[in-house]
mmCIF file of C-alpha atoms in Angstrom:
data_model
loop_
_atom_site.group_PDB
_atom_site.id
_atom_site.type_symbol
_atom_site.label_atom_id
_atom_site.label_comp_id
_atom_site.label_asym_id
_atom_site.label_seq_id
_atom_site.Cartn_x
_atom_site.Cartn_y
_atom_site.Cartn_z
ATOM 1 C CA UNK N 1 24.661 17.910 26.291
ATOM 2 C CA UNK N 2 27.470 16.498 24.136
ATOM 3 C CA UNK N 3 27.677 12.651 24.214
ATOM 4 C CA UNK N 4 30.792 11.567 26.215
ATOM 5 C CA UNK N 5 33.244 9.387 24.452
ATOM 6 C CA UNK N 6 34.714 7.844 27.712
ATOM 7 C CA UNK N 7 33.841 6.904 31.200
ATOM 8 C CA UNK N 8 35.695 6.984 34.525
ATOM 9 C CA UNK N 9 35.001 3.945 36.545
ATOM 10 C CA UNK N 10 36.252 1.823 39.476
ATOM 11 C CA UNK N 11 37.789 -1.554 38.504
ATOM 12 C CA UNK N 12 39.101 -4.397 40.410
ATOM 13 C CA UNK N 13 41.911 -6.612 38.773
ATOM 14 C CA UNK N 14 42.941 -8.666 41.666
ATOM 15 C CA UNK N 15 41.078 -9.685 44.770
ATOM 16 C CA UNK N 16 42.101 -8.088 48.039
ATOM 17 C CA UNK N 17 41.716 -4.984 50.202
ATOM 18 C CA UNK N 18 40.292 -1.632 49.320
ATOM 19 C CA UNK N 19 43.488 -0.571 47.721
ATOM 20 C CA UNK N 20 42.900 -2.954 44.999
ATOM 21 C CA UNK N 21 40.073 -0.716 43.663
ATOM 22 C CA UNK N 22 41.572 1.176 40.568
ATOM 23 C CA UNK N 23 40.125 4.360 38.958
ATOM 24 C CA UNK N 24 40.306 3.943 35.156
ATOM 25 C CA UNK N 25 39.211 6.067 32.313
ATOM 26 C CA UNK N 26 37.999 3.834 29.211
ATOM 27 C CA UNK N 27 36.231 4.407 26.004
ATOM 28 C CA UNK N 28 32.496 4.071 26.350
ATOM 29 C CA UNK N 29 30.934 1.158 24.457
ATOM 30 C CA UNK N 30 28.928 2.110 21.511
ATOM 31 C CA UNK N 31 25.346 2.825 22.014
ATOM 32 C CA UNK N 32 23.362 -0.064 20.206
ATOM 33 C CA UNK N 33 19.881 0.251 18.916
ATOM 34 C CA UNK N 34 18.285 -0.567 22.277
ATOM 35 C CA UNK N 35 20.845 0.787 24.571
ATOM 36 C CA UNK N 36 20.520 3.894 26.932
ATOM 37 C CA UNK N 37 23.510 6.038 27.941
ATOM 38 C CA UNK N 38 22.968 7.382 31.519
ATOM 39 C CA UNK N 39 25.002 9.887 33.586
ATOM 40 C CA UNK N 40 25.322 8.461 37.119
ATOM 41 C CA UNK N 41 24.001 10.610 39.940
ATOM 42 C CA UNK N 42 24.649 8.065 42.612
ATOM 43 C CA UNK N 43 25.969 4.538 42.876
ATOM 44 C CA UNK N 44 25.248 2.416 45.927
ATOM 45 C CA UNK N 45 28.200 0.588 47.870
ATOM 46 C CA UNK N 46 26.873 -2.684 49.145
ATOM 47 C CA UNK N 47 28.210 -5.634 51.126
ATOM 48 C CA UNK N 48 28.306 -7.832 47.985
ATOM 49 C CA UNK N 49 30.726 -5.315 46.362
ATOM 50 C CA UNK N 50 32.978 -5.783 49.272
ATOM 51 C CA UNK N 51 32.673 -9.640 48.963
ATOM 52 C CA UNK N 52 33.433 -9.591 45.128
ATOM 53 C CA UNK N 53 36.414 -7.313 45.731
ATOM 54 C CA UNK N 54 37.794 -9.567 48.480
ATOM 55 C CA UNK N 55 37.153 -12.681 46.477
ATOM 56 C CA UNK N 56 34.980 -14.313 48.887
ATOM 57 C CA UNK N 57 32.538 -15.240 46.128
ATOM 58 C CA UNK N 58 35.370 -16.086 43.678
ATOM 59 C CA UNK N 59 34.413 -19.258 41.742
ATOM 60 C CA UNK N 60 30.882 -19.292 43.270
ATOM 61 C CA UNK N 61 28.337 -20.358 40.725
ATOM 62 C CA UNK N 62 24.686 -19.846 41.364
ATOM 63 C CA UNK N 63 22.417 -22.064 39.385
ATOM 64 C CA UNK N 64 22.040 -20.322 35.952
ATOM 65 C CA UNK N 65 24.597 -17.661 36.596
ATOM 66 C CA UNK N 66 28.247 -17.328 35.660
ATOM 67 C CA UNK N 67 30.864 -16.869 38.422
ATOM 68 C CA UNK N 68 32.355 -13.488 39.098
ATOM 69 C CA UNK N 69 34.835 -12.525 36.348
ATOM 70 C CA UNK N 70 38.083 -10.672 36.689
ATOM 71 C CA UNK N 71 38.702 -7.954 36.000
ATOM 72 C CA UNK N 72 35.392 -6.387 36.869
ATOM 73 C CA UNK N 73 33.764 -2.911 37.280
ATOM 74 C CA UNK N 74 32.014 -3.122 40.461
ATOM 75 C CA UNK N 75 28.516 -1.848 41.586
ATOM 76 C CA UNK N 76 25.062 -3.087 41.330
ATOM 77 C CA UNK N 77 22.873 0.053 42.273
ATOM 78 C CA UNK N 78 22.698 3.302 40.418
ATOM 79 C CA UNK N 79 20.323 6.173 39.411
ATOM 80 C CA UNK N 80 20.883 9.104 37.021
ATOM 81 C CA UNK N 81 19.759 10.934 33.936
ATOM 82 C CA UNK N 82 19.525 9.772 30.439
ATOM 83 C CA UNK N 83 22.106 11.380 28.094
ATOM 84 C CA UNK N 84 21.341 9.609 24.807
ATOM 85 C CA UNK N 85 19.456 6.574 23.459
ATOM 86 C CA UNK N 86 19.691 4.028 20.585
ATOM 87 C CA UNK N 87 17.744 4.314 17.459
ATOM 88 C CA UNK N 88 15.123 1.685 18.563
ATOM 89 C CA UNK N 89 14.787 2.778 22.140
ATOM 90 C CA UNK N 90 11.018 3.501 23.159
ATOM 91 C CA UNK N 91 11.019 3.469 26.868
ATOM 92 C CA UNK N 92 13.281 6.387 27.650
ATOM 93 C CA UNK N 93 14.332 9.795 26.267
ATOM 94 C CA UNK N 94 17.224 12.179 26.879
ATOM 95 C CA UNK N 95 16.669 14.133 29.995
ATOM 96 C CA UNK N 96 14.626 11.196 31.645
ATOM 97 C CA UNK N 97 15.446 10.247 35.227
ATOM 98 C CA UNK N 98 16.095 6.609 35.701
ATOM 99 C CA UNK N 99 17.079 3.901 38.193
ATOM 100 C CA UNK N 100 19.133 0.820 37.315
ATOM 101 C CA UNK N 101 17.375 -2.691 37.479
ATOM 102 C CA UNK N 102 19.250 -4.601 40.158
ATOM 103 C CA UNK N 103 17.498 -7.831 39.605
ATOM 104 C CA UNK N 104 17.042 -8.396 36.025
ATOM 105 C CA UNK N 105 14.740 -11.100 34.757
ATOM 106 C CA UNK N 106 14.927 -13.390 31.626
ATOM 107 C CA UNK N 107 11.345 -13.321 30.372
ATOM 108 C CA UNK N 108 11.996 -16.475 28.432
ATOM 109 C CA UNK N 109 12.948 -18.883 31.203
ATOM 110 C CA UNK N 110 10.721 -21.459 33.006
ATOM 111 C CA UNK N 111 11.615 -19.770 36.309
ATOM 112 C CA UNK N 112 10.040 -16.521 35.236
ATOM 113 C CA UNK N 113 7.009 -18.402 33.844
ATOM 114 C CA UNK N 114 6.663 -19.894 37.292
ATOM 115 C CA UNK N 115 6.678 -16.350 38.842
ATOM 116 C CA UNK N 116 10.326 -16.788 40.032
ATOM 117 C CA UNK N 117 11.923 -14.120 37.697
ATOM 118 C CA UNK N 118 14.471 -13.507 40.448
ATOM 119 C CA UNK N 119 15.899 -16.979 39.788
ATOM 120 C CA UNK N 120 15.771 -16.750 35.877
ATOM 121 C CA UNK N 121 18.818 -18.019 34.195
ATOM 122 C CA UNK N 122 20.745 -16.909 31.172
ATOM 123 C CA UNK N 123 21.331 -13.399 32.179
ATOM 124 C CA UNK N 124 24.504 -11.146 33.022
ATOM 125 C CA UNK N 125 23.781 -8.981 35.938
ATOM 126 C CA UNK N 126 25.554 -5.760 36.184
ATOM 127 C CA UNK N 127 28.235 -5.632 38.830
ATOM 128 C CA UNK N 128 28.343 -9.324 38.872
ATOM 129 C CA UNK N 129 28.752 -10.575 35.330
ATOM 130 C CA UNK N 130 28.469 -7.488 33.433
ATOM 131 C CA UNK N 131 30.199 -4.027 34.108
ATOM 132 C CA UNK N 132 28.762 -2.553 37.258
ATOM 133 C CA UNK N 133 27.574 0.937 38.467
ATOM 134 C CA UNK N 134 30.716 2.423 39.891
ATOM 135 C CA UNK N 135 31.205 4.888 36.858
ATOM 136 C CA UNK N 136 30.200 8.357 35.742
ATOM 137 C CA UNK N 137 28.584 6.982 32.630
ATOM 138 C CA UNK N 138 26.875 3.726 31.935
ATOM 139 C CA UNK N 139 25.582 2.167 28.648
ATOM 140 C CA UNK N 140 22.899 -0.567 29.299
ATOM 141 C CA UNK N 141 19.907 -2.082 27.514
ATOM 142 C CA UNK N 142 16.917 -0.004 27.870
ATOM 143 C CA UNK N 143 15.173 -2.823 29.770
ATOM 144 C CA UNK N 144 17.817 -2.370 32.526
ATOM 145 C CA UNK N 145 16.555 1.000 33.517
ATOM 146 C CA UNK N 146 13.317 2.012 35.142
ATOM 147 C CA UNK N 147 11.727 5.443 34.946
ATOM 148 C CA UNK N 148 11.476 7.895 37.694
ATOM 149 C CA UNK N 149 8.977 10.552 38.382
ATOM 150 C CA UNK N 150 10.418 14.192 38.620
ATOM 151 C CA UNK N 151 9.927 14.473 42.319
ATOM 152 C CA UNK N 152 11.887 11.350 43.357
ATOM 153 C CA UNK N 153 15.172 12.053 44.764
ATOM 154 C CA UNK N 154 17.941 10.150 42.558
ATOM 155 C CA UNK N 155 20.076 9.318 45.642
ATOM 156 C CA UNK N 156 17.103 7.691 47.321
ATOM 157 C CA UNK N 157 16.197 5.825 44.162
ATOM 158 C CA UNK N 158 19.722 4.489 43.779
ATOM 159 C CA UNK N 159 19.566 2.719 47.197
ATOM 160 C CA UNK N 160 15.950 1.531 47.215
ATOM 161 C CA UNK N 161 15.608 -1.354 44.667
ATOM 162 C CA UNK N 162 18.020 -3.823 46.141
ATOM 163 C CA UNK N 163 17.289 -3.604 49.752
ATOM 164 C CA UNK N 164 13.632 -2.756 49.679
ATOM 165 C CA UNK N 165 12.768 -5.015 46.733
ATOM 166 C CA UNK N 166 14.327 -7.994 48.368
ATOM 167 C CA UNK N 167 12.820 -7.188 51.709
ATOM 168 C CA UNK N 168 9.413 -6.741 50.161
ATOM 169 C CA UNK N 169 9.666 -10.303 48.515
ATOM 170 C CA UNK N 170 10.795 -11.792 51.843
ATOM 171 C CA UNK N 171 7.855 -10.272 53.756
ATOM 172 C CA UNK N 172 5.230 -10.617 51.193
ATOM 173 C CA UNK N 173 6.116 -13.786 49.187
ATOM 174 C CA UNK N 174 8.289 -15.984 51.327
ATOM 175 C CA UNK N 175 6.920 -15.145 54.913
ATOM 176 C CA UNK N 176 3.567 -13.951 53.725
ATOM 177 C CA UNK N 177 3.141 -11.572 56.607
ATOM 178 C CA UNK N 178 -0.119 -10.174 57.710
ATOM 179 C CA UNK N 179 -1.269 -7.028 59.510
ATOM 180 C CA UNK N 180 -0.908 -7.987 63.269
ATOM 181 C CA UNK N 181 1.959 -10.362 62.862
ATOM 182 C CA UNK N 182 5.072 -10.150 64.885
ATOM 183 C CA UNK N 183 8.434 -10.233 63.160
ATOM 184 C CA UNK N 184 11.761 -10.616 64.686
ATOM 185 C CA UNK N 185 14.656 -9.012 62.617
ATOM 186 C CA UNK N 186 18.265 -9.966 63.486
ATOM 187 C CA UNK N 187 21.033 -7.959 62.118
ATOM 188 C CA UNK N 188 18.606 -5.057 61.811
ATOM 189 C CA UNK N 189 21.101 -2.261 61.474
ATOM 190 C CA UNK N 190 22.240 -3.051 57.965
ATOM 191 C CA UNK N 191 20.457 -1.951 54.754
ATOM 192 C CA UNK N 192 18.244 -4.975 54.410
ATOM 193 C CA UNK N 193 17.244 -4.768 58.071
ATOM 194 C CA UNK N 194 16.446 -1.206 57.940
ATOM 195 C CA UNK N 195 14.405 -1.850 54.830
ATOM 196 C CA UNK N 196 12.528 -4.630 56.430
ATOM 197 C CA UNK N 197 11.648 -2.522 59.438
ATOM 198 C CA UNK N 198 10.183 0.250 57.268
ATOM 199 C CA UNK N 199 8.178 -2.026 55.173
ATOM 200 C CA UNK N 200 7.139 -3.936 58.226
ATOM 201 C CA UNK N 201 5.550 -0.644 59.720
ATOM 202 C CA UNK N 202 3.759 -0.041 56.422
ATOM 203 C CA UNK N 203 2.309 -3.511 56.284
ATOM 204 C CA UNK N 204 0.967 -3.303 59.838
ATOM 205 C CA UNK N 205 3.637 -5.942 61.328
ATOM 206 C CA UNK N 206 4.899 -5.489 64.788
ATOM 207 C CA UNK N 207 8.796 -5.528 64.274
ATOM 208 C CA UNK N 208 11.200 -6.456 67.086
ATOM 209 C CA UNK N 209 14.880 -5.556 66.164
ATOM 210 C CA UNK N 210 18.075 -6.805 67.630
ATOM 211 C CA UNK N 211 21.370 -5.168 67.960
ATOM 212 C CA UNK N 212 24.470 -5.460 70.011
ATOM 213 C CA UNK N 213 24.920 -1.620 70.275
ATOM 214 C CA UNK N 214 22.618 0.336 72.635
ATOM 215 C CA UNK N 215 23.376 3.534 70.823
ATOM 216 C CA UNK N 216 21.626 2.193 67.751
ATOM 217 C CA UNK N 217 18.277 1.578 69.484
ATOM 218 C CA UNK N 218 16.975 4.925 68.822
ATOM 219 C CA UNK N 219 17.800 4.853 65.124
ATOM 220 C CA UNK N 220 16.290 1.297 64.674
ATOM 221 C CA UNK N 221 12.988 2.815 66.264
ATOM 222 C CA UNK N 222 13.302 5.679 63.844
ATOM 223 C CA UNK N 223 13.393 3.084 61.086
ATOM 224 C CA UNK N 224 10.195 1.348 62.183
ATOM 225 C CA UNK N 225 11.091 -1.089 64.937
ATOM 226 C CA UNK N 226 8.359 -1.281 67.629
ATOM 227 C CA UNK N 227 10.803 -2.891 69.976
ATOM 228 C CA UNK N 228 14.581 -3.166 70.285
ATOM 229 C CA UNK N 229 16.345 -6.099 71.941
ATOM 230 C CA UNK N 230 20.027 -5.900 72.942
ATOM 231 C CA UNK N 231 21.827 -9.129 72.258
ATOM 232 C CA UNK N 232 25.058 -8.687 74.415
ATOM 233 C CA UNK N 233 23.344 -11.180 76.763
ATOM 234 C CA UNK N 234 21.624 -13.762 74.693
ATOM 235 C CA UNK N 235 19.730 -15.236 77.802
ATOM 236 C CA UNK N 236 18.261 -11.956 78.649
ATOM 237 C CA UNK N 237 17.500 -11.243 75.012
ATOM 238 C CA UNK N 238 15.600 -14.601 74.700
ATOM 239 C CA UNK N 239 13.742 -13.709 77.975
ATOM 240 C CA UNK N 240 12.810 -10.424 76.717
ATOM 241 C CA UNK N 241 11.399 -11.632 73.478
ATOM 242 C CA UNK N 242 9.246 -14.115 75.365
ATOM 243 C CA UNK N 243 7.951 -11.307 77.559
ATOM 244 C CA UNK N 244 7.227 -9.134 74.627
ATOM 245 C CA UNK N 245 5.166 -11.942 73.073
ATOM 246 C CA UNK N 246 3.387 -13.022 76.177
ATOM 247 C CA UNK N 247 5.460 -16.189 76.096
ATOM 248 C CA UNK N 248 3.984 -17.238 72.832
ATOM 249 C CA UNK N 249 6.815 -16.293 70.386
ATOM 250 C CA UNK N 250 6.963 -14.516 67.220
ATOM 251 C CA UNK N 251 5.134 -15.433 63.957
ATOM 252 C CA UNK N 252 8.197 -14.851 61.833
ATOM 253 C CA UNK N 253 12.061 -14.317 62.119
ATOM 254 C CA UNK N 254 14.210 -12.908 59.316
ATOM 255 C CA UNK N 255 17.990 -13.104 59.976
ATOM 256 C CA UNK N 256 20.472 -10.759 58.227
ATOM 257 C CA UNK N 257 23.139 -11.095 60.806
ATOM 258 C CA UNK N 258 25.369 -14.107 59.377
ATOM 259 C CA UNK N 259 25.754 -15.131 63.157
ATOM 260 C CA UNK N 260 25.003 -18.724 63.891
ATOM 261 C CA UNK N 261 24.288 -17.750 67.436
ATOM 262 C CA UNK N 262 21.784 -15.175 66.408
ATOM 263 C CA UNK N 263 20.212 -17.483 63.969
ATOM 264 C CA UNK N 264 19.476 -19.930 66.724
ATOM 265 C CA UNK N 265 18.091 -17.022 68.917
ATOM 266 C CA UNK N 266 15.823 -16.186 65.927
ATOM 267 C CA UNK N 267 14.651 -19.837 65.624
ATOM 268 C CA UNK N 268 14.037 -20.261 69.364
ATOM 269 C CA UNK N 269 12.035 -17.077 69.386
ATOM 270 C CA UNK N 270 9.323 -18.499 66.940
ATOM 271 C CA UNK N 271 5.902 -19.525 68.056
ATOM 272 C CA UNK N 272 4.338 -22.932 67.249
ATOM 273 C CA UNK N 273 4.080 -23.036 63.508
ATOM 274 C CA UNK N 274 6.362 -19.937 62.995
ATOM 275 C CA UNK N 275 8.547 -19.241 59.907
ATOM 276 C CA UNK N 276 12.130 -18.402 59.791
ATOM 277 C CA UNK N 277 14.042 -16.829 56.743
ATOM 278 C CA UNK N 278 17.762 -16.976 56.930
ATOM 279 C CA UNK N 279 18.509 -14.142 54.492
ATOM 280 C CA UNK N 280 22.145 -13.317 55.419
ATOM 281 C CA UNK N 281 23.580 -15.204 52.418
ATOM 282 C CA UNK N 282 26.207 -16.952 54.710
ATOM 283 C CA UNK N 283 26.784 -18.029 58.150
ATOM 284 C CA UNK N 284 29.602 -17.407 60.557
ATOM 285 C CA UNK N 285 31.056 -19.726 61.499
ATOM 286 C CA UNK N 286 30.301 -21.676 58.220
ATOM 287 C CA UNK N 287 28.528 -25.061 58.826
ATOM 288 C CA UNK N 288 25.220 -26.729 59.272
ATOM 289 C CA UNK N 289 22.181 -24.506 60.580
ATOM 290 C CA UNK N 290 22.303 -24.454 64.389
ATOM 291 C CA UNK N 291 19.065 -26.356 64.996
ATOM 292 C CA UNK N 292 18.017 -30.066 64.468
ATOM 293 C CA UNK N 293 15.279 -32.111 62.793
ATOM 294 C CA UNK N 294 13.628 -32.438 66.221
ATOM 295 C CA UNK N 295 13.684 -28.675 66.783
ATOM 296 C CA UNK N 296 11.795 -28.289 63.387
ATOM 297 C CA UNK N 297 9.433 -31.060 64.560
ATOM 298 C CA UNK N 298 9.006 -29.555 68.000
ATOM 299 C CA UNK N 299 7.818 -26.311 66.577
ATOM 300 C CA UNK N 300 6.382 -27.397 63.292
ATOM 301 C CA UNK N 301 8.562 -24.564 62.050
ATOM 302 C CA UNK N 302 8.986 -23.465 58.355
ATOM 303 C CA UNK N 303 12.190 -22.334 56.856
ATOM 304 C CA UNK N 304 12.287 -20.343 53.541
ATOM 305 C CA UNK N 305 15.171 -19.208 51.613
ATOM 306 C CA UNK N 306 15.259 -16.015 49.573
ATOM 307 C CA UNK N 307 17.447 -14.886 46.626
ATOM 308 C CA UNK N 308 16.717 -11.459 45.428
ATOM 309 C CA UNK N 309 13.529 -9.916 44.171
ATOM 310 C CA UNK N 310 11.148 -10.030 41.314
ATOM 311 C CA UNK N 311 10.259 -7.263 38.885
ATOM 312 C CA UNK N 312 6.855 -6.854 40.602
ATOM 313 C CA UNK N 313 8.736 -6.233 43.980
ATOM 314 C CA UNK N 314 10.749 -3.550 42.218
ATOM 315 C CA UNK N 315 7.715 -1.831 40.891
ATOM 316 C CA UNK N 316 5.878 -1.957 44.215
ATOM 317 C CA UNK N 317 8.749 -0.352 46.212
ATOM 318 C CA UNK N 318 9.287 2.298 43.712
ATOM 319 C CA UNK N 319 5.661 3.204 44.019
ATOM 320 C CA UNK N 320 6.146 3.478 47.771
ATOM 321 C CA UNK N 321 9.157 5.627 47.042
ATOM 322 C CA UNK N 322 7.297 7.930 44.868
ATOM 323 C CA UNK N 323 4.545 8.255 47.451
ATOM 324 C CA UNK N 324 6.994 9.412 50.097
ATOM 325 C CA UNK N 325 6.614 6.396 52.284
ATOM 326 C CA UNK N 326 10.291 5.115 52.031
ATOM 327 C CA UNK N 327 13.447 6.780 53.103
ATOM 328 C CA UNK N 328 16.917 5.393 53.475
ATOM 329 C CA UNK N 329 19.326 7.017 55.727
ATOM 330 C CA UNK N 330 22.610 7.935 54.078
ATOM 331 C CA UNK N 331 25.634 7.287 56.328
ATOM 332 C CA UNK N 332 28.186 8.783 54.046
ATOM 333 C CA UNK N 333 28.851 10.158 50.573
ATOM 334 C CA UNK N 334 32.216 9.735 48.722
ATOM 335 C CA UNK N 335 33.301 11.000 45.257
ATOM 336 C CA UNK N 336 33.740 8.193 42.792
ATOM 337 C CA UNK N 337 37.546 8.256 42.946
ATOM 338 C CA UNK N 338 37.425 7.624 46.840
ATOM 339 C CA UNK N 339 35.639 4.257 46.436
ATOM 340 C CA UNK N 340 38.494 2.820 48.290
ATOM 341 C CA UNK N 341 37.706 5.041 51.336
ATOM 342 C CA UNK N 342 33.962 4.083 51.053
ATOM 343 C CA UNK N 343 34.833 0.308 51.187
ATOM 344 C CA UNK N 344 37.124 0.944 54.166
ATOM 345 C CA UNK N 345 34.363 2.759 56.045
ATOM 346 C CA UNK N 346 31.819 -0.050 55.318
ATOM 347 C CA UNK N 347 34.271 -2.663 56.504
ATOM 348 C CA UNK N 348 35.443 -0.813 59.635
ATOM 349 C CA UNK N 349 32.595 1.399 60.546
ATOM 350 C CA UNK N 350 30.843 -0.607 63.265
ATOM 351 C CA UNK N 351 28.725 2.528 64.110
ATOM 352 C CA UNK N 352 27.435 3.022 60.520
ATOM 353 C CA UNK N 353 23.679 2.820 60.168
ATOM 354 C CA UNK N 354 22.500 3.603 56.743
ATOM 355 C CA UNK N 355 23.948 3.491 53.161
ATOM 356 C CA UNK N 356 27.307 4.513 51.902
ATOM 357 C CA UNK N 357 27.157 5.923 48.385
ATOM 358 C CA UNK N 358 29.382 7.172 45.653
ATOM 359 C CA UNK N 359 28.788 10.540 43.865
ATOM 360 C CA UNK N 360 30.358 10.401 40.382
ATOM 361 C CA UNK N 361 29.738 13.967 39.609
ATOM 362 C CA UNK N 362 32.845 16.166 39.517
ATOM 363 C CA UNK N 363 31.449 18.503 42.171
ATOM 364 C CA UNK N 364 30.916 15.658 44.771
ATOM 365 C CA UNK N 365 32.821 15.955 48.032
ATOM 366 C CA UNK N 366 33.251 13.523 50.897
ATOM 367 C CA UNK N 367 30.568 14.009 53.484
ATOM 368 C CA UNK N 368 29.172 11.876 56.470
ATOM 369 C CA UNK N 369 25.436 12.312 57.395
#
């Protein structure tokens, strides 16, 4: 294959609606000695992409990370095929199938030495501080790609590392779940919730999912939920959780909903000594967490934060994917040039269960699954 000289990508120059996504063709950066050029098969569309486009994270600076720059090429997740490699690359060869690293680690920071590579500083994350995955070709350091076995579907690989990697860390590291535990998942219909349900089933954890939409219950059960609670009536939902657990409560709650009301429901559902992980990244309405110091004392509850995944989590979920134990439902596929339509569907599609992806190949056509 002839090495391309340019790439078509989606850029955002000003914060705003989906119409602010611009299709641009630019020269490819030169392939350095340790760089790899990849033809993108699939790029995932995530909630963070929408937040960055709208400007909700504008000026936000996490410890050790630069704020979101403008203009920016969006996208965190990608998988594809290696086209060319730099002179000193040893990990990949042309023709190899690879998936983009979504949580890069700086091996030289104290955070990584402490086993917290997800918090390592001094790095530019693609799609945040460095050009992202909404493109037909990407040039990145070889360490920002992981190899894939021939039998692993590229589309599935593209949407695995972020949601499953982070969910794996939440379950195994932050909540330290064990077989036989009971886990309540609020906001279960999104990518993180669906990944958590699947991993819970693999780990032998009884998962109780919440949803406002009765027509989503079957799909949540298909994803791994043992029980589904409707939250249109919160008092009834709380009573049902108590009944399911014999009045004891759940061992753990992970909240992906952003709702202060559901966060409170998840806290109140805990058993004595239970643990809550508020993992939505924000709370609506903004403000203090909806429980008190006395609530914490009353239950002797634990609260743990979570921010991304470690390299170890990525390798473990890739192994599960290769073994055929993970599958992400795809809600819709769009050609790269229709990224604005993909963002619109994600913002307005209240019945969307599964991932929305971009297909940069020229033969891609819009489809819903």
